[in-house]
Coordinates of C-alpha atoms and ligand atoms in Angstrom, one line a residue:
M19 CA -38.2 32.5 -9.7
L20 CA -36.5 29.6 -11.6
K21 CA -34.0 32.1 -13.0
G22 CA -33.2 33.3 -9.5
I23 CA -32.6 29.7 -8.3
L24 CA -30.4 28.9 -11.3
I25 CA -28.3 32.0 -10.7
G26 CA -28.0 31.1 -7.0
V27 CA -26.8 27.6 -7.8
A28 CA -24.4 28.8 -10.5
A29 CA -22.9 31.4 -8.1
T30 CA -22.5 28.7 -5.4
V31 CA -20.8 26.3 -7.7
L32 CA -18.5 29.0 -9.1
S33 CA -17.5 30.3 -5.7
G34 CA -16.8 26.7 -4.6
I35 CA -14.5 26.2 -7.6
A36 CA -12.8 29.6 -7.0
G37 CA -12.3 28.7 -3.3
A38 CA -10.7 25.3 -4.2
Y39 CA -8.5 27.0 -6.7
L40 CA -7.3 29.6 -4.2
F41 CA -6.9 27.0 -1.5
L42 CA -4.5 25.0 -3.8
S43 CA -2.7 27.9 -5.4
L44 CA -2.0 29.7 -2.1
G45 CA -0.2 26.6 -1.0
L46 CA -2.7 25.9 1.8
M47 CA -2.8 22.2 1.0
P48 CA 0.6 20.8 2.1
A49 CA 2.7 19.1 -0.6
N50 CA 5.4 17.9 1.7
A51 CA 5.9 14.2 2.7
D52 CA 7.0 14.8 6.3
A53 CA 3.7 16.0 7.8
K54 CA 0.7 14.1 9.0
P55 CA -2.2 14.0 6.5
S56 CA -5.2 16.1 7.2
F57 CA -8.5 14.5 8.2
M58 CA -10.0 15.4 4.8
E59 CA -7.1 13.9 2.9
K60 CA -7.3 10.6 4.9
W61 CA -11.0 10.4 4.5
A62 CA -11.0 11.0 0.7
A63 CA -8.2 8.5 0.1
R64 CA -9.8 5.8 2.3
R65 CA -13.3 6.3 0.8
S66 CA -12.1 6.1 -2.8
L67 CA -9.9 3.1 -2.1
H68 CA -12.7 1.1 -0.4
A69 CA -15.2 2.0 -3.1
T70 CA -12.7 0.9 -5.8
L71 CA -11.8 -2.3 -4.0
S72 CA -15.5 -3.3 -3.5
R73 CA -16.1 -2.8 -7.3
E74 CA -12.9 -4.3 -8.7
A75 CA -11.2 -6.8 -6.2
Q76 CA -11.8 -10.4 -7.1
P77 CA -13.9 -12.2 -4.4
G78 CA -12.8 -15.5 -2.8
T79 CA -9.3 -17.0 -3.0
G80 CA -6.9 -16.7 -5.9
P81 CA -5.6 -19.3 -8.3
V82 CA -2.4 -20.2 -6.5
A83 CA -2.4 -23.0 -3.9
V84 CA -0.6 -22.7 -0.6
N85 CA 2.5 -25.1 -0.6
D86 CA 6.2 -24.9 -0.1
E87 CA 6.8 -24.1 -3.7
S88 CA 4.4 -21.2 -4.0
L89 CA 5.4 -19.8 -0.6
L90 CA 9.1 -19.9 -1.5
A91 CA 8.4 -18.2 -4.8
G92 CA 6.3 -15.5 -3.0
I93 CA 9.1 -14.9 -0.5
R94 CA 11.7 -14.5 -3.3
L95 CA 9.5 -12.0 -5.2
Y96 CA 8.8 -10.2 -1.9
A97 CA 12.5 -9.9 -1.1
A98 CA 13.3 -8.4 -4.5
N99 CA 10.3 -6.1 -4.8
C100 CA 8.8 -5.2 -1.5
A101 CA 11.1 -5.7 1.5
V102 CA 12.7 -2.3 0.8
C103 CA 9.5 -0.7 2.0
H104 CA 7.6 -3.4 3.9
G105 CA 10.6 -4.9 5.7
A106 CA 11.9 -8.4 6.5
A107 CA 11.0 -10.7 9.4
D108 CA 12.6 -8.4 12.0
G109 CA 9.9 -5.8 11.3
K110 CA 12.5 -3.0 11.2
A111 CA 11.8 -0.2 8.7
S112 CA 14.3 1.0 6.0
N113 CA 15.2 4.6 5.7
I114 CA 13.0 4.7 2.6
A115 CA 10.0 3.5 4.6
L116 CA 10.6 5.9 7.4
G117 CA 10.6 8.9 4.9
L118 CA 7.4 7.9 3.1
F119 CA 4.0 9.4 3.5
Q120 CA 1.9 7.3 4.0
R121 CA 4.1 5.0 6.0
P122 CA 4.3 1.5 4.5
P123 CA 3.2 -1.1 7.1
Q124 CA 6.1 -3.4 8.2
F125 CA 4.3 -6.7 7.4
A126 CA 6.2 -8.8 10.0
K127 CA 4.4 -6.6 12.7
H128 CA 1.3 -5.4 10.9
G129 CA 0.4 -8.0 8.3
V130 CA -2.6 -8.3 5.9
E131 CA -3.5 -11.9 6.8
D132 CA -7.1 -10.8 7.6
D133 CA -7.6 -9.2 4.2
P134 CA -9.2 -11.1 1.4
E135 CA -6.7 -12.4 -1.2
G136 CA -8.4 -10.5 -4.0
E137 CA -7.9 -7.2 -2.1
I138 CA -4.2 -7.9 -1.5
H139 CA -3.8 -8.9 -5.2
W140 CA -5.5 -5.7 -6.4
K141 CA -3.3 -3.5 -4.2
I142 CA -0.1 -5.0 -5.6
K143 CA -1.3 -5.0 -9.2
H144 CA -2.6 -1.5 -9.2
G145 CA -0.8 0.3 -6.4
I146 CA -2.4 2.8 -4.1
R147 CA -2.8 6.3 -5.5
L148 CA -1.3 9.3 -3.7
T149 CA 0.9 6.9 -1.6
G150 CA 4.3 5.3 -2.2
M151 CA 2.7 2.0 -3.0
P152 CA 3.7 1.2 -6.6
S153 CA 1.7 -0.6 -9.2
Y154 CA 3.3 -3.8 -10.4
T155 CA 1.2 -4.2 -13.5
A156 CA 4.1 -3.5 -15.8
T157 CA 6.8 -5.4 -13.9
M158 CA 5.3 -8.6 -12.5
T159 CA 3.1 -11.2 -14.1
D160 CA -0.4 -11.9 -12.7
S161 CA 0.8 -15.3 -11.5
E162 CA 3.8 -13.7 -9.7
I163 CA 1.5 -11.2 -8.0
W164 CA -0.7 -14.1 -6.8
H165 CA 2.4 -15.9 -5.4
V166 CA 3.3 -12.8 -3.3
T167 CA -0.3 -12.6 -2.3
V168 CA -0.3 -16.2 -1.0
F169 CA 2.9 -15.5 1.0
L170 CA 1.4 -12.3 2.6
K171 CA -1.9 -14.0 3.3
H172 CA -0.2 -17.0 5.1
M173 CA 2.8 -15.1 6.6
Q174 CA 1.7 -16.2 10.2
E175 CA 1.4 -19.9 9.3
L176 CA 4.3 -20.6 7.0
S177 CA 5.7 -24.1 6.5
I178 CA 8.9 -24.9 8.3
K179 CA 10.9 -24.6 5.1
A180 CA 9.3 -21.3 4.1
E181 CA 9.6 -19.9 7.6
A182 CA 13.4 -20.6 7.6
V183 CA 13.8 -18.7 4.2
W184 CA 11.7 -15.8 5.4
K185 CA 13.6 -15.5 8.7
A186 CA 16.9 -15.6 6.8
L187 CA 16.2 -12.5 4.6
P188 CA 18.5 -9.6 5.4
S189 CA 17.0 -6.8 7.4
A190 CA 15.7 -3.8 5.4
A191 CA 16.8 -1.3 8.2
A192 CA 19.9 0.8 7.5
P193 CA 22.9 -0.6 9.4
V194 CA 23.9 1.5 12.4
P195 CA 27.2 3.1 11.6
A196 CA 30.0 2.4 14.0
S197 CA 30.7 6.1 14.2
K198 CA 29.0 9.0 12.5
P199 CA 30.8 10.4 9.4
G200 CA 33.0 13.4 10.1
K201 CA 33.2 12.6 13.9
Ligands
HEC2 C1 8.3 2.4 -2.4 C2 7.7 1.7 -1.3 C3 6.8 0.5 -1.5 C4 7.1 -0.6 -2.1 C5 8.4 -1.0 -2.9 C6 6.0 -1.5 -2.0 N1 5.0 -0.9 -1.2 FE1 3.3 -1.7 -0.6 N2 2.8 0.0 0.3 C7 3.6 1.1 0.4 C8 2.9 2.2 1.2 C9 3.4 3.6 1.4 C10 1.6 1.6 1.6 C11 0.6 2.3 2.4 C12 -0.5 2.9 1.6 C13 -1.7 3.4 2.4 O1 -1.4 3.8 3.6 O2 -2.8 3.4 1.9 C14 1.6 0.2 1.0 C15 0.6 -0.6 1.2 C16 0.6 -1.9 0.8 C17 -0.5 -2.9 1.0 C18 -1.8 -2.6 1.8 C19 -1.5 -2.7 3.3 C20 -2.7 -2.6 4.2 O3 -2.5 -2.6 5.4 O4 -3.8 -2.6 3.7 C21 -0.1 -4.1 0.5 C22 -0.9 -5.4 0.5 C23 1.2 -3.9 -0.1 N3 1.6 -2.6 0.1 C24 1.9 -4.9 -0.7 C25 3.1 -4.6 -1.3 C26 3.9 -5.7 -2.0 C27 3.5 -7.1 -2.1 C28 4.9 -5.1 -2.6 C29 6.0 -5.7 -3.5 C30 5.5 -6.5 -4.6 C31 4.9 -3.7 -2.2 N4 3.8 -3.5 -1.4 C32 5.9 -2.8 -2.5 C33 4.8 1.3 -0.1 C34 5.5 0.4 -0.9

């Protein structure tokens, strides 16, 4: 009896593994970046991100206070590291952003002001697996990451000085050519 159950369980597990292997090696799971993700892919990515964030993201607000100095530093870092994918104040996407899967949100239109600071910080520090969102662990200090976090968190309520600097950043969108090459 027990032996029969064990054989049944082993056969089910093995056929599951063989099925997954065939699914992948026959190319049934798309590897291209220009198609919409399947329901399963989206579900698995979201579940794992939420579970990781609730375990690892720091609760409450971060160590950097909101003032002209921190906002300006955050904007400078954002311009150098993030605007290429997340855009400037005009909310227009670059060609890089338009070709990515998942699409990076253009923060001027779809910001993260409602997210906890710890969650924004975690995403910048560690990146988001299986998307174009890079990890900045190796390239920015923790303090720099908190400065960008403060800017993103308060993007809708910037000081007059910070607002002027943010609005003056060049658009990330590709310039429209006067005429197409070769025409
Ligand atoms: C090469 C492109 C790229 C660059 C550069 C980049 N990101 Fe991202 N980022 C993405 C993509 C793609 C996503 C969407 C991931 C997803 O859908 O889960 C994302 C998501 C995010 C999110 C989560 C957005 C949300 O709605 O939950 C935050 C926060 C973020 N990025 C911040 C930054 C910051 C800050 C920088 C610069 C320090 C940066 N990113 C640089 C591509 C990029």
